[in-house]
Coordinates of C-alpha atoms in Angstrom, one line a residue:
Chain C
M1 CA 11.6 5.6 -27.5
S2 CA 13.5 7.9 -25.2
L3 CA 12.3 7.8 -21.6
Q4 CA 10.9 10.7 -19.7
K5 CA 11.0 10.8 -15.9
V6 CA 7.5 11.6 -14.5
S7 CA 8.3 11.4 -10.8
S8 CA 10.7 9.9 -8.3
N9 CA 10.3 8.9 -4.7
K10 CA 13.0 7.8 -2.4
T11 CA 11.9 4.6 -0.6
F12 CA 13.7 1.9 1.4
G13 CA 17.0 3.5 0.6
G14 CA 16.3 3.1 -3.1
E15 CA 14.2 4.9 -5.6
L16 CA 10.7 4.4 -7.2
I17 CA 10.8 6.1 -10.5
K18 CA 7.8 6.7 -12.8
Y19 CA 8.7 6.9 -16.5
K20 CA 6.8 7.4 -19.7
F21 CA 7.7 7.0 -23.3
K22 CA 6.1 6.7 -26.8
S23 CA 5.5 2.9 -27.2
E24 CA 5.9 1.6 -30.7
V25 CA 4.4 -1.8 -30.0
L26 CA 1.3 -0.1 -28.4
G27 CA 0.8 1.8 -31.6
G28 CA 2.6 5.0 -30.7
L29 CA 0.7 5.7 -27.5
D30 CA 2.3 7.1 -24.3
A31 CA 3.1 4.2 -21.9
N32 CA 3.8 4.6 -18.2
F33 CA 5.7 2.3 -15.9
N34 CA 7.3 2.3 -12.5
L35 CA 10.8 1.1 -11.8
F36 CA 12.1 0.4 -8.3
L37 CA 15.9 0.6 -8.0
P38 CA 17.3 -0.9 -4.8
P39 CA 20.1 0.9 -2.9
S40 CA 22.7 -1.5 -4.4
A41 CA 21.9 -0.2 -7.9
Q42 CA 24.0 2.8 -7.0
K43 CA 27.1 0.6 -7.0
G44 CA 26.4 -1.7 -10.0
K45 CA 23.9 -3.5 -12.1
V46 CA 21.1 -5.4 -10.3
P47 CA 18.8 -8.2 -11.4
I48 CA 15.2 -7.4 -12.3
L49 CA 11.8 -8.8 -11.4
T50 CA 8.8 -7.8 -13.5
Y51 CA 5.5 -7.5 -11.8
L52 CA 2.3 -7.8 -13.8
S53 CA -0.8 -6.4 -12.2
G54 CA -4.4 -7.6 -12.4
L55 CA -7.6 -6.2 -13.9
T56 CA -8.4 -2.5 -13.2
C57 CA -4.9 -1.7 -12.0
T58 CA -2.3 0.7 -13.3
E59 CA 1.5 0.6 -12.8
D60 CA 0.9 2.2 -9.3
N61 CA -1.2 -0.2 -7.3
A62 CA 1.3 -2.9 -6.5
A63 CA 4.2 -0.4 -6.1
Q64 CA 2.1 1.2 -3.3
K65 CA 0.3 -1.8 -1.8
G66 CA 2.3 -4.9 -2.6
S67 CA 4.9 -4.8 0.3
F68 CA 7.5 -5.7 -2.3
L69 CA 9.9 -2.8 -2.1
G70 CA 11.4 -3.4 1.4
P71 CA 12.3 -7.0 0.7
A72 CA 13.6 -6.1 -2.8
A73 CA 15.8 -3.3 -1.3
Q74 CA 17.2 -5.9 1.1
E75 CA 17.9 -8.5 -1.7
G76 CA 19.2 -5.9 -4.1
I77 CA 16.6 -6.6 -6.8
A78 CA 15.0 -4.0 -9.2
I79 CA 11.2 -4.3 -9.8
L80 CA 9.5 -3.2 -13.1
F81 CA 5.8 -2.4 -12.8
P82 CA 4.3 -2.1 -16.3
D83 CA 0.7 -0.8 -16.9
T84 CA -2.1 -3.3 -17.6
S85 CA -3.1 -2.1 -21.1
P86 CA -2.5 0.6 -23.6
R87 CA -4.1 3.9 -22.7
G88 CA -5.8 6.3 -25.2
A89 CA -6.3 4.0 -28.2
G90 CA -9.9 5.1 -28.4
I91 CA -11.1 1.8 -29.8
E92 CA -14.9 1.5 -29.8
G93 CA -16.0 -0.5 -26.7
E94 CA -12.6 -0.3 -25.1
S95 CA -14.0 1.1 -21.8
D96 CA -17.3 -0.7 -21.7
S97 CA -16.3 -3.4 -19.2
W98 CA -13.8 -3.7 -16.4
D99 CA -12.6 -7.1 -17.5
F100 CA -11.8 -6.3 -21.2
G101 CA -10.1 -3.5 -23.0
L102 CA -8.7 -0.7 -20.8
A103 CA -6.7 -2.0 -17.8
A104 CA -7.4 -5.5 -19.1
G105 CA -4.8 -6.2 -21.8
F106 CA -4.3 -9.9 -20.7
Y107 CA -0.6 -9.8 -21.7
V108 CA -1.3 -11.0 -25.3
D109 CA -0.4 -9.6 -28.7
A110 CA -3.8 -9.1 -30.3
T111 CA -4.4 -10.7 -33.7
N112 CA -7.9 -9.5 -34.2
P113 CA -7.4 -6.4 -36.5
K114 CA -9.7 -4.3 -34.3
W115 CA -7.2 -4.5 -31.4
S116 CA -3.9 -5.5 -33.0
K117 CA -2.5 -2.0 -33.6
H118 CA -2.5 -1.2 -29.8
Y119 CA -3.2 -4.2 -27.6
N120 CA 0.3 -5.9 -27.6
M121 CA 1.1 -6.1 -24.0
L122 CA 3.1 -9.3 -24.5
S123 CA 5.7 -7.6 -26.7
H124 CA 5.5 -4.5 -24.6
V125 CA 6.5 -6.4 -21.5
T126 CA 8.9 -9.0 -22.9
V127 CA 10.7 -7.0 -25.6
E128 CA 10.0 -3.3 -25.6
L129 CA 10.5 -2.5 -21.9
P130 CA 13.8 -4.4 -21.6
S131 CA 14.9 -2.6 -24.7
V132 CA 14.0 0.9 -23.6
L133 CA 15.5 0.4 -20.2
T134 CA 18.7 -1.0 -21.7
A135 CA 18.9 2.0 -24.1
A136 CA 18.5 4.4 -21.2
D137 CA 21.6 2.9 -19.6
L138 CA 19.9 2.0 -16.3
P139 CA 21.8 -0.1 -13.9
I140 CA 20.0 -3.3 -14.7
D141 CA 21.4 -6.7 -15.7
F142 CA 18.9 -8.2 -18.1
T143 CA 20.6 -11.5 -18.1
R144 CA 19.0 -12.0 -14.7
Q145 CA 15.3 -11.6 -15.0
S146 CA 12.3 -13.2 -13.3
I147 CA 8.6 -12.4 -13.4
F148 CA 5.6 -12.5 -11.1
G149 CA 2.0 -11.1 -11.0
H150 CA -1.5 -11.2 -9.6
S151 CA -4.7 -12.5 -11.1
M152 CA -4.7 -11.5 -14.8
G153 CA -1.0 -10.6 -14.1
G154 CA -0.5 -14.0 -12.6
H155 CA -1.8 -15.4 -15.9
G156 CA 0.6 -13.1 -17.7
A157 CA 3.6 -14.1 -15.6
L158 CA 3.0 -17.8 -15.9
T159 CA 2.3 -17.7 -19.7
L160 CA 5.2 -15.3 -20.5
Y161 CA 7.6 -17.6 -18.5
L162 CA 6.3 -20.9 -19.9
S163 CA 5.9 -19.7 -23.6
S164 CA 9.4 -18.3 -23.7
L165 CA 10.8 -21.6 -22.4
H166 CA 8.7 -23.4 -25.1
Q167 CA 10.5 -21.3 -27.6
G168 CA 13.8 -22.3 -26.2
V169 CA 14.4 -18.8 -24.7
K170 CA 15.4 -18.5 -21.1
Q171 CA 14.2 -15.0 -20.6
Y172 CA 13.1 -15.5 -17.0
R173 CA 14.8 -17.6 -14.4
S174 CA 11.7 -18.1 -12.2
V175 CA 8.0 -17.2 -12.0
S176 CA 5.5 -16.7 -9.2
A177 CA 1.9 -15.7 -9.0
F178 CA -0.7 -14.6 -6.5
A179 CA -4.2 -16.0 -7.3
P180 CA -3.4 -16.4 -11.0
I181 CA -6.0 -17.0 -13.7
S182 CA -4.5 -20.4 -14.3
N183 CA -6.6 -22.0 -17.0
P184 CA -8.2 -19.0 -18.8
I185 CA -9.6 -20.9 -21.8
N186 CA -11.9 -22.6 -19.3
C187 CA -13.1 -19.5 -17.4
P188 CA -15.3 -16.5 -18.3
W189 CA -12.6 -13.9 -18.0
G190 CA -10.3 -15.7 -20.3
Q191 CA -12.9 -16.7 -22.8
K192 CA -14.1 -13.1 -23.1
A193 CA -10.6 -11.7 -23.5
F194 CA -9.3 -14.2 -26.0
G195 CA -12.6 -14.1 -27.9
G196 CA -12.0 -10.4 -28.3
Y197 CA -8.3 -10.0 -28.8
L198 CA -7.5 -13.1 -30.8
K199 CA -8.6 -13.8 -34.4
D200 CA -8.8 -17.5 -33.7
G201 CA -10.0 -17.0 -30.1
I202 CA -9.8 -20.0 -27.8
E203 CA -7.9 -22.1 -30.3
E204 CA -5.1 -19.5 -30.6
A205 CA -5.1 -19.0 -26.8
K206 CA -4.8 -22.8 -26.2
E207 CA -1.5 -22.7 -28.1
K208 CA 0.1 -19.6 -26.5
Y209 CA -1.8 -18.1 -23.6
D210 CA -3.1 -20.8 -21.2
A211 CA -0.8 -21.7 -18.3
T212 CA -2.4 -25.1 -17.8
E213 CA -2.0 -26.0 -21.5
L214 CA 1.6 -24.8 -21.5
I215 CA 2.6 -26.8 -18.5
K216 CA 1.0 -29.9 -19.9
R217 CA 3.3 -29.9 -22.9
A218 CA 6.4 -28.6 -21.1
K219 CA 9.6 -30.7 -21.3
F220 CA 12.1 -28.4 -19.4
P221 CA 13.0 -27.7 -15.8
V222 CA 10.9 -24.9 -14.2
N223 CA 10.9 -22.8 -11.0
I224 CA 7.3 -21.9 -10.2
L225 CA 5.5 -20.7 -7.0
V226 CA 1.8 -20.0 -6.8
D227 CA -0.3 -18.8 -3.8
Y228 CA -4.0 -18.5 -3.8
G229 CA -6.5 -17.9 -1.0
T230 CA -9.4 -20.2 -0.2
G231 CA -11.5 -17.2 0.7
D232 CA -11.0 -15.6 -2.7
N233 CA -14.4 -15.0 -4.4
F234 CA -12.9 -15.3 -7.9
Y235 CA -11.4 -18.6 -6.9
I236 CA -14.7 -19.8 -5.6
Q237 CA -16.5 -18.7 -8.8
G238 CA -14.1 -20.7 -10.9
Q239 CA -12.2 -17.8 -12.6
L240 CA -8.8 -19.0 -11.3
L241 CA -8.7 -22.8 -11.5
P242 CA -5.3 -23.3 -9.9
E243 CA -6.1 -26.9 -9.3
N244 CA -6.2 -27.5 -13.1
F245 CA -2.7 -26.0 -13.4
L246 CA -1.5 -28.1 -10.4
K247 CA -2.9 -31.3 -11.8
A248 CA -1.5 -30.7 -15.2
A249 CA 1.9 -30.1 -13.7
R250 CA 1.9 -33.2 -11.5
D251 CA 0.5 -35.3 -14.4
N252 CA 3.5 -34.1 -16.4
G253 CA 5.9 -35.2 -13.7
Y254 CA 6.7 -31.9 -12.0
D255 CA 7.2 -32.3 -8.3
E256 CA 6.8 -29.8 -5.4
V257 CA 10.3 -28.4 -5.8
Q258 CA 9.7 -27.3 -9.4
V259 CA 6.0 -26.4 -9.2
R260 CA 4.8 -25.3 -5.8
V261 CA 1.1 -24.4 -5.5
R262 CA 0.0 -23.3 -2.0
S263 CA -3.6 -23.0 -0.9
Q264 CA -3.7 -20.2 1.8
E265 CA -6.6 -20.7 4.2
G266 CA -9.0 -17.8 4.4
Y267 CA -7.2 -15.3 2.3
D268 CA -9.0 -13.3 -0.4
H269 CA -8.1 -11.7 -3.8
S270 CA -7.0 -8.3 -2.3
Y271 CA -3.7 -6.6 -1.7
Y272 CA -4.1 -7.7 1.9
F273 CA -3.5 -11.2 0.6
I274 CA -0.7 -10.2 -1.8
S275 CA 1.2 -8.1 0.8
T276 CA 1.1 -11.0 3.3
F277 CA 3.1 -13.2 0.9
G278 CA 5.0 -10.5 -0.9
A279 CA 8.3 -10.9 1.0
D280 CA 8.1 -14.7 0.4
H281 CA 7.8 -14.2 -3.3
I282 CA 10.8 -11.8 -3.4
H283 CA 12.9 -14.2 -1.5
F284 CA 11.8 -17.1 -3.8
H285 CA 13.0 -15.1 -6.8
A286 CA 16.2 -14.0 -5.1
N287 CA 17.3 -17.7 -4.9
F288 CA 17.5 -17.7 -8.7
L289 CA 18.3 -14.1 -9.5
K290 CA 21.3 -14.1 -7.2
A291 CA 22.5 -17.6 -8.0
Chain S
M1 CA -23.4 2.9 19.3
S2 CA -23.3 -0.7 18.2
L3 CA -20.8 -1.7 15.6
Q4 CA -21.6 -3.0 12.2
K5 CA -19.0 -5.0 10.3
V6 CA -18.6 -3.7 6.8
S7 CA -15.8 -6.0 5.5
S8 CA -13.0 -8.2 6.7
N9 CA -9.7 -9.3 5.0
K10 CA -7.4 -11.9 6.3
T11 CA -3.8 -10.4 6.3
F12 CA -0.5 -11.4 7.8
G13 CA -2.3 -14.2 9.8
G14 CA -4.5 -11.6 11.4
E15 CA -7.6 -9.7 10.2
L16 CA -8.2 -6.2 8.9
I17 CA -11.9 -5.4 9.7
K18 CA -13.8 -2.3 8.6
Y19 CA -16.6 -1.2 11.0
K20 CA -19.1 1.5 10.9
F21 CA -21.3 2.9 13.7
K22 CA -23.5 6.0 14.5
S23 CA -21.1 8.3 16.1
E24 CA -22.6 10.5 18.9
V25 CA -19.7 12.8 19.2
L26 CA -19.7 13.4 15.4
G27 CA -23.4 14.5 15.7
G28 CA -25.0 11.2 14.9
L29 CA -23.3 10.6 11.5
D30 CA -22.0 7.2 10.4
A31 CA -18.3 6.8 11.1
N32 CA -16.0 4.2 9.6
F33 CA -12.8 2.9 10.9
N34 CA -10.4 0.0 10.3
L35 CA -9.1 -2.3 13.0
F36 CA -6.2 -4.7 12.5
L37 CA -6.1 -7.6 14.9
P38 CA -2.9 -9.6 14.9
P39 CA -2.9 -13.4 15.0
S40 CA -2.2 -13.3 18.8
A41 CA -5.6 -11.6 19.4
Q42 CA -7.2 -15.1 18.9
K43 CA -5.6 -16.1 22.2
G44 CA -6.1 -13.1 24.4
K45 CA -6.2 -9.3 24.6
V46 CA -3.5 -7.3 22.8
P47 CA -2.2 -3.8 23.1
I48 CA -3.5 -1.1 20.6
L49 CA -1.8 1.5 18.5
T50 CA -3.9 4.2 17.0
Y51 CA -2.9 5.6 13.6
L52 CA -4.1 9.1 12.6
S53 CA -3.9 9.8 8.8
G54 CA -3.2 13.0 7.0
L55 CA -5.1 15.4 4.8
T56 CA -7.3 13.9 2.1
C57 CA -7.1 10.4 3.6
T58 CA -9.7 8.0 4.9
E59 CA -9.4 5.1 7.2
D60 CA -8.1 3.0 4.3
N61 CA -4.9 4.6 2.9
A62 CA -2.5 3.7 5.7
A63 CA -4.0 0.3 6.2
Q64 CA -3.2 -0.4 2.5
K65 CA 0.1 1.5 2.0
G66 CA 1.7 2.0 5.4
S67 CA 3.5 -1.3 5.7
F68 CA 2.4 -1.5 9.3
L69 CA 0.5 -4.7 9.4
G70 CA 3.3 -7.2 8.9
P71 CA 5.4 -5.8 11.8
A72 CA 2.2 -5.4 14.0
A73 CA 1.3 -9.1 13.3
Q74 CA 4.8 -10.1 14.5
E75 CA 4.7 -7.9 17.6
G76 CA 1.2 -8.8 18.5
I77 CA -0.2 -5.3 18.4
A78 CA -3.7 -4.2 17.1
I79 CA -3.9 -1.0 15.0
L80 CA -6.9 1.3 14.9
F81 CA -7.3 3.5 11.8
P82 CA -9.9 6.2 12.3
D83 CA -11.2 8.4 9.5
T84 CA -9.9 12.0 9.2
S85 CA -13.2 13.9 9.6
P86 CA -16.9 13.4 10.0
R87 CA -18.6 12.5 6.7
G88 CA -22.0 13.8 5.6
A89 CA -22.4 16.8 7.9
G90 CA -23.4 19.0 5.0
I91 CA -21.9 22.1 6.5
E92 CA -21.6 25.0 4.0
G93 CA -18.1 25.3 2.7
E94 CA -17.1 21.8 4.1
S95 CA -15.8 20.5 0.8
D96 CA -14.4 23.7 -0.7
S97 CA -10.8 23.0 0.1
W98 CA -8.6 20.0 0.5
D99 CA -7.0 21.3 3.7
F100 CA -10.1 22.2 5.7
G101 CA -13.4 20.5 6.4
L102 CA -13.9 17.1 4.8
A103 CA -10.9 14.8 5.4
A104 CA -9.2 17.6 7.3
G105 CA -10.6 17.5 10.9
F106 CA -7.3 18.3 12.5
Y107 CA -8.1 16.1 15.5
V108 CA -9.7 19.0 17.5
D109 CA -13.1 19.4 19.2
A110 CA -14.5 22.4 17.4
T111 CA -15.8 25.3 19.5
N112 CA -17.0 27.5 16.6
P113 CA -20.7 26.8 16.6
K114 CA -20.7 26.3 12.8
W115 CA -18.6 23.2 13.2
S116 CA -19.0 22.1 16.8
K117 CA -21.9 19.7 16.4
H118 CA -19.9 17.4 14.0
Y119 CA -16.2 18.2 14.0
N120 CA -15.1 16.6 17.2
M121 CA -12.4 14.2 16.0
L122 CA -10.4 14.7 19.3
S123 CA -13.2 13.1 21.4
H124 CA -14.0 10.6 18.6
V125 CA -10.4 9.2 18.7
T126 CA -9.6 9.5 22.4
V127 CA -13.0 8.6 24.0
E128 CA -15.6 7.3 21.7
L129 CA -13.6 4.7 19.7
P130 CA -12.1 3.1 22.8
S131 CA -15.5 3.0 24.3
V132 CA -17.3 1.4 21.3
L133 CA -14.5 -1.1 20.9
T134 CA -14.7 -2.0 24.6
A135 CA -18.5 -2.3 24.4
A136 CA -18.1 -4.7 21.5
D137 CA -16.0 -6.9 23.6
L138 CA -13.1 -7.0 21.1
P139 CA -9.8 -8.6 22.3
I140 CA -8.1 -5.3 23.1
D141 CA -6.3 -4.2 26.3
F142 CA -7.0 -0.5 26.5
T143 CA -4.6 -0.1 29.4
R144 CA -1.9 -0.5 26.8
Q145 CA -2.3 2.2 24.1
S146 CA 0.1 4.2 22.0
I147 CA -0.5 6.6 19.1
F148 CA 1.1 7.6 15.8
G149 CA 0.3 9.4 12.6
H150 CA 1.3 11.3 9.5
S151 CA 1.3 15.0 8.7
M152 CA -2.0 16.3 10.0
G153 CA -2.2 12.9 11.8
G154 CA 1.3 13.4 13.2
H155 CA 0.0 16.7 14.6
G156 CA -3.0 14.8 16.0
A157 CA -0.8 12.1 17.5
L158 CA 1.6 14.5 19.2
T159 CA -1.1 16.8 20.6
L160 CA -3.4 14.0 21.8
Y161 CA -0.4 12.4 23.6
L162 CA 1.0 15.6 25.1
S163 CA -2.3 17.1 26.1
S164 CA -3.5 14.0 27.8
L165 CA -0.3 14.0 29.9
H166 CA -0.8 17.7 30.6
Q167 CA -4.1 16.7 32.1
G168 CA -2.4 14.0 34.2
V169 CA -3.9 11.2 32.1
K170 CA -1.6 8.5 30.8
Q171 CA -3.8 7.4 28.0
Y172 CA -0.9 6.7 25.6
R173 CA 2.5 5.2 26.5
S174 CA 4.4 6.5 23.5
V175 CA 3.9 8.6 20.4
S176 CA 5.5 8.7 17.0
A177 CA 5.0 10.7 13.8
F178 CA 5.9 10.8 10.2
A179 CA 6.4 14.4 8.9
P180 CA 4.1 15.9 11.5
I181 CA 2.7 19.4 11.4
S182 CA 4.7 20.2 14.5
N183 CA 3.9 23.9 15.2
P184 CA 0.6 24.5 13.5
I185 CA -0.1 27.9 15.0
N186 CA 2.9 29.1 12.9
C187 CA 2.0 27.5 9.6
P188 CA -0.7 28.2 7.0
W189 CA -2.5 24.8 7.4
G190 CA -2.8 25.2 11.1
Q191 CA -3.8 28.8 11.0
K192 CA -6.6 28.1 8.5
A193 CA -7.9 25.1 10.5
F194 CA -7.8 26.6 13.9
G195 CA -9.2 29.9 12.5
G196 CA -12.2 27.9 11.2
Y197 CA -12.9 25.3 13.9
L198 CA -12.1 27.2 17.1
K199 CA -14.0 30.1 18.5
D200 CA -10.9 31.7 19.8
G201 CA -8.7 30.6 16.9
I202 CA -4.9 30.6 17.4
E203 CA -5.2 31.6 21.1
E204 CA -7.2 28.5 21.8
A205 CA -5.0 26.3 19.7
K206 CA -1.9 27.6 21.5
E207 CA -3.3 26.2 24.7
K208 CA -4.4 22.8 23.5
Y209 CA -3.4 22.0 19.9
D210 CA 0.1 22.9 19.2
A211 CA 2.8 20.3 19.8
T212 CA 5.6 22.8 20.1
E213 CA 3.7 24.8 22.7
L214 CA 2.7 21.7 24.6
I215 CA 6.3 20.3 24.8
K216 CA 7.6 23.8 25.9
R217 CA 5.4 23.6 29.1
A218 CA 5.7 19.8 29.7
K219 CA 7.0 18.6 33.1
F220 CA 6.7 14.9 32.7
P221 CA 8.7 12.0 31.1
V222 CA 7.8 11.4 27.4
N223 CA 8.5 8.7 24.7
I224 CA 8.5 10.5 21.3
L225 CA 9.9 9.5 17.9
V226 CA 9.6 11.8 14.8
D227 CA 10.8 11.2 11.3
Y228 CA 10.7 13.7 8.5
G229 CA 12.3 13.8 5.0
T230 CA 14.5 16.6 3.7
G231 CA 12.9 16.2 0.3
D232 CA 9.4 16.8 1.6
N233 CA 7.9 19.8 -0.2
F234 CA 5.6 20.6 2.7
Y235 CA 8.6 20.6 5.0
I236 CA 10.5 22.9 2.6
Q237 CA 7.4 25.2 2.4
G238 CA 7.4 25.5 6.2
Q239 CA 4.2 23.6 6.9
L240 CA 5.8 21.1 9.2
L241 CA 8.4 23.0 11.3
P242 CA 9.9 19.9 13.1
E243 CA 12.9 22.1 14.1
N244 CA 10.7 24.3 16.2
F245 CA 9.4 21.2 18.1
L246 CA 12.9 19.8 18.5
K247 CA 14.3 23.1 19.8
A248 CA 11.4 23.5 22.3
A249 CA 12.0 20.0 23.5
R250 CA 15.7 20.5 24.0
D251 CA 15.2 23.9 25.6
N252 CA 12.9 22.2 28.1
G253 CA 15.6 19.6 28.9
Y254 CA 14.4 16.6 27.0
D255 CA 17.3 14.6 25.6
E256 CA 17.5 12.3 22.6
V257 CA 16.2 9.3 24.5
Q258 CA 12.9 11.0 25.3
V259 CA 12.5 13.1 22.2
R260 CA 14.1 11.7 19.1
V261 CA 13.6 13.7 15.9
R262 CA 15.3 12.2 12.8
S263 CA 15.9 14.1 9.6
Q264 CA 15.8 11.5 6.7
E265 CA 17.9 12.6 3.8
G266 CA 15.9 12.9 0.5
Y267 CA 12.6 11.3 1.6
D268 CA 9.4 13.1 0.7
H269 CA 5.8 13.3 2.1
S270 CA 4.4 10.2 0.5
Y271 CA 3.6 6.7 1.7
Y272 CA 6.9 5.6 0.0
F273 CA 8.5 7.5 2.9
I274 CA 6.1 6.3 5.6
S275 CA 6.4 2.6 4.5
T276 CA 10.2 2.8 4.7
F277 CA 10.1 3.6 8.4
G278 CA 6.8 1.9 9.2
A279 CA 8.4 -1.2 10.8
D280 CA 10.7 1.1 12.8
H281 CA 7.8 2.9 14.4
I282 CA 5.9 -0.3 15.2
H283 CA 9.0 -1.7 17.0
F284 CA 9.5 1.6 18.8
H285 CA 5.9 1.4 20.2
A286 CA 6.3 -2.3 21.0
N287 CA 9.0 -1.4 23.5
F288 CA 6.4 0.4 25.6
L289 CA 3.3 -1.5 24.8
K290 CA 4.8 -4.8 25.7
A291 CA 6.9 -3.6 28.7

């Protein structure tokens, strides 16, 4: 699992480094990720924020377009940008659609035997990456982690955060999401993904991989920020369903301090939307990561 | 020359709009550009900053990766992102290399008959785009213009600024550049481009298209900011030559207030470098655009 440095770019006084390594949980395939280290990482360990990207993305898109690095440099926070699926598994049908398979791992551990050797992005993000970064002796304090993401990655961030809390593990101090797929068992993207990756499909997803279901049953304090745009076509088409998540949270007694869902007038699904609120999200997490 | 809106994204409270139109100076081809309008453009006319991109780019790269839009929204400045060459001319050899022809127009008006019908990015940027935007009645005050750019676009920004002043025209109030090709008649990129586009090659370029030559003969006040990185491979290979530009400016009596050239330790040629200093450049131009 030793890390190989692919490239490095100085940026905002810190460094954006691309690494690759042989990923065991992804079935022995090479996995890439980007890591932003703020200038303060030269002096000591820094907290880390994991960013999960959406459909069709790699580890690069948000590093380049998210407008996160400047604010993270200021706040002294590292950002980890994983890829969105295994690459090179060669599973039949893997590249047939843009919303399933390649670049569409949905941050689950697959249980359908066809996919379960490789498609384990949940363990890749929550267990394997922290472990390889720790082994590489990078200046990161893994007792201070938070997570955020966009669209499919917003789904990933919310579910990884909530399901770890359900298991009594405080892996992440806070979560935020841009235009997350908030109730995937009730939208076409989620139904297709879970139907493919999971042996028991929607039933299995309802237990583990649906943010709305997870917040319904939650009995712990949370720190959640969600932004979505009213001009987002995927929102309009019913792929995101943030209202379902918000209603479930309110019905379960969470107030605006613990679960804040903001409707942003006229914004769409693009990085032009994400970058607008990027600094906001970094500062939100800084409250918890630096507490 | 009427404008057609291709797309529009709300961002930082303003709007990033992609337009296309039939460009006369590019020989009747469709030309695309992006225009960022800050929130304050809803209330009245705003000043405009033109950004010229580098080799291989389109009108999109810097809009997405430059980190310019947030600061421009704050300052109330519009940004115009032209393309980097005509598209679809179909000239023999046009797509043979990445540093000449397509996406490599070098912001000249070609005089070699092979290229002169289409490759007129100088007139496209300085005359045609302001004219079509004015005709479209967009909320832009063209008495307040500045210009900036990266690499080939840094060359473009410096030469368009300086040559207009040499002609006694104050089209732009200030200029800035990231890693500009600063003395193109003395580097391989410039020699190849000018040898192709210009009937009299380097001789013609020396008169009109070389920032170092233009600052040598300048007899007027200027507002110039240049940043380059010491880890930039193109700088190391001698494609940029910012020292030649700086020496010519100092020899001609320009001090650090009028011509500021900053060497940035360890930064490279990428958008990770540009975005780091993007806000700086916007605020530099705001001093003059809002004076």
